[in-house]
Each structure stands twice: as C-alpha cells, then as structure tokens.
Amino acid sequence: MYEQIGDGGFGTVWKAKSRTDKKMYAIKKILIGTTSTVMEIRNEIELQRKLESKFVVQLYNVFKDSSAYYLQLELAEGGDLFDLITSVKRPFSEDTARFYAAEILCALEYIHGKDIIFRDLKPENILLTKSGHIKIADFGSAMETHSKVIATSYSGSQEYKPPEVVLGKPYNKNVDSWSLGLIIYIMLTKYHPFYEKNPFYANNTFRISENIIKAKIIYDRKYFTMDAEDLLKHLLDRNPVTRYNISQTKNHKWFIAENKTNWPKVENQEVWEKVTGYQLSFIPYINKKVVLGSMDTLCCALFYSWILLRRFHTKNESGNTNGGTNGVVFVTSIASSVTQTNLQLKNKRKTI
C-alpha cells in the first residue's frame, strides 16, 4: 500500500499497487465492530458484486482477517463532485450541470434496473475519473428490493433524505430521484435549499428535517431557467407518488429540448464535445489525496454555512439565467475568497 487516501468511522482507504497486474487500486478497509456491522458489510459487498457498469466503482476482490474486511476497488483519480463544486468560484452552467446529471441518471437507471435503491446519493459519493466522467461509490446504505414500496428503515445522509423518509413512511426507488434533484440544485447554485440561512442552526438536523418537510424551495431566476425550475419541481416533489422517476427525468425537456442530450453517447461515456457539441469545460485536477466518498453531517453543515455567509456578505455574481459560467475553469486550489475554515474542512473530509 502506497498511501492512505481516506479515513472515517468505518476504517481507512488506501491507494495500492497490485503485484499481479501492476495496476493501482483503492483498498477500503472496513473495521469489524465499528459503525458497520458484519451484516451491513456483507450486504454492501453482495450488492456491489452484482454491479458492473461504467458508472459504478468496480469491486474486484474482497479479503478478510480477524479485525476487518478489505475491499479491492477501482481507483477514481479525479476526486468527487463535492470537490468539483467547491473548487470553482461560480455555480455550474446548465450545460455542465446537465452533463453530470445525465451521467448520474445513467448510473441510477442501471442500479435501479438491478432492483437496488442507492439511498445515499450525494456529491461526495459521486466520484470522477481522470477524464471527468462519474462513478457512483459507497454502497453501504444501498438496499435490494423486489417491490415498489419497501420498509421504512433508512441509513442515508440526513440532508439528502426525502420527506417520506424523514416522516418514517414507506418509500420506493424515487428516493434517489429526490437526492438527484438536490444535487442538480446545488450544482446550479452552490448551496443546499434546506440549510438554514442562520449559521447558528446550520448543523441542526431537526431544523434541516423540518425544512425538508415543509420549507418553500426558492428558484431564483439568477440561477434557474424555466426548464430547470420545472424539472426540479418534479424531482423535489414532496409527494413520492407523483415525483419523477428516472425514465420521466431522462425525457424531460431540460435534457432533450433542442437535442441538448444525446443519451446513447452519454451512456457510452463519450467525450464532452460529442455529447453536447461543446468542448469539455475541464478535466479534474488529480490530487495526491484521492477522495473516495462522504464527509460527516457536521462538515457538510459547515460547508453550506460558509456558502450562505459568502452569499450574504459579498456582492451578487453576474445574473446569467443559465446559472453561471459557460466554461467552468477547474483550478488546483480553492478560490482566494474561501476562508481558512473551509480549507480545513476540505482537508478533514477525505473520508468514504
């Protein structure tokens, strides 16, 4: 093993080179008897073994000793979507957000087709390859189901839970649609719609849950075109029965109007210009510390608190209706306006 690239309550993640094929892999070490039970670990392994897709981090092998399981995983060298969002000054343009949303949809379509609900979709679990394409990672919260409605138990991240889960009601695969809607919202605005404006309450899970259930979602024309707003209203529909599923989302005009999305080419992960007609806006900077996964709720709350403070204490950015720059420049360091607290946050969150 070369270097540790992630850590958390579960254990650690290491970058390693195989003696057999000389390729680099990520080794996820899950400690037995920590936050994950043996049953949960085995569930994660069994589900991921069933998946083989360009849009999912591949599980190659599993080892075990008396204290831990070791998962040999595909190494994603481009960081994750959270890093990408926080490393640019402005929100994504709609073309950029649409590109990543389309690939996430392809991943969910494949996962749901295997009768699996991911249940923890968030920017931290969307990894990037060195060429800029997405791969879904961390199936620790995923669940297999052969029915349209399943039990009320749920282990995903609080701030991405849909209302029916917060209320303890039965749910179906459309919980992932809700989370996708939040990710698109965040890409287009750089903030979470259910975080409190008052930083004092930013990490208050009760307030977040309350907002998920009943807070009005703001669609500022500065960030959202009418088509984007319409799509998000369908994805962030508090009624799980009428909320868009994956198929409905793929066929929404935000994706297909004016041939904005060529689905066969997206599914083949072809280069950006063949998908949208535009040149790829950026290739992810490959950091020595590769990100593999999610940060804890407090870190996430601190990040969104900073975003809110920045929005209140700086002048408004230019008011493009497409939500930001048309060519997002991906830089190797955080913008100078980011505080030292946020820099510490980014270093702290290298967990799975």
GROMACS .gro file of C-alpha atoms in nm, residues 15 19 33 36 40 44 67 134 142 209 214 223 233 236 245 291-292 298 319 334:
model
   20
   15LYS     CA    1  -0.404   0.355  -0.258
   19ARG     CA    2   0.172  -0.721  -0.756
   33GLY     CA    3  -1.745  -0.394   1.513
   36SER     CA    4  -2.072  -0.110   1.034
   40GLU     CA    5  -2.406  -0.441   0.675
   44GLU     CA    6  -2.251  -0.383   0.074
   67SER     CA    7  -1.041  -0.738   1.253
  134ILE     CA    8  -1.873   0.997  -1.297
  142ALA     CA    9  -2.788   0.058  -0.058
  209SER     CA   10  -3.562   1.779   0.867
  214LYS     CA   11  -4.234   2.198   0.464
  223TYR     CA   12  -2.966   3.051  -1.127
  233LYS     CA   13  -4.017   2.090  -0.911
  236LEU     CA   14  -3.826   1.774  -0.546
  245ASN     CA   15  -3.881   0.853  -1.171
  291VAL     CA   16  -1.131   1.146  -0.249
  292LEU     CA   17  -1.341   0.834  -0.208
  298LEU     CA   18  -2.121   1.845   1.064
  319GLY     CA   19  -2.701   3.733  -1.322
  334ILE     CA   20  -0.959   2.691  -0.363
   0.00000   0.00000   0.00000
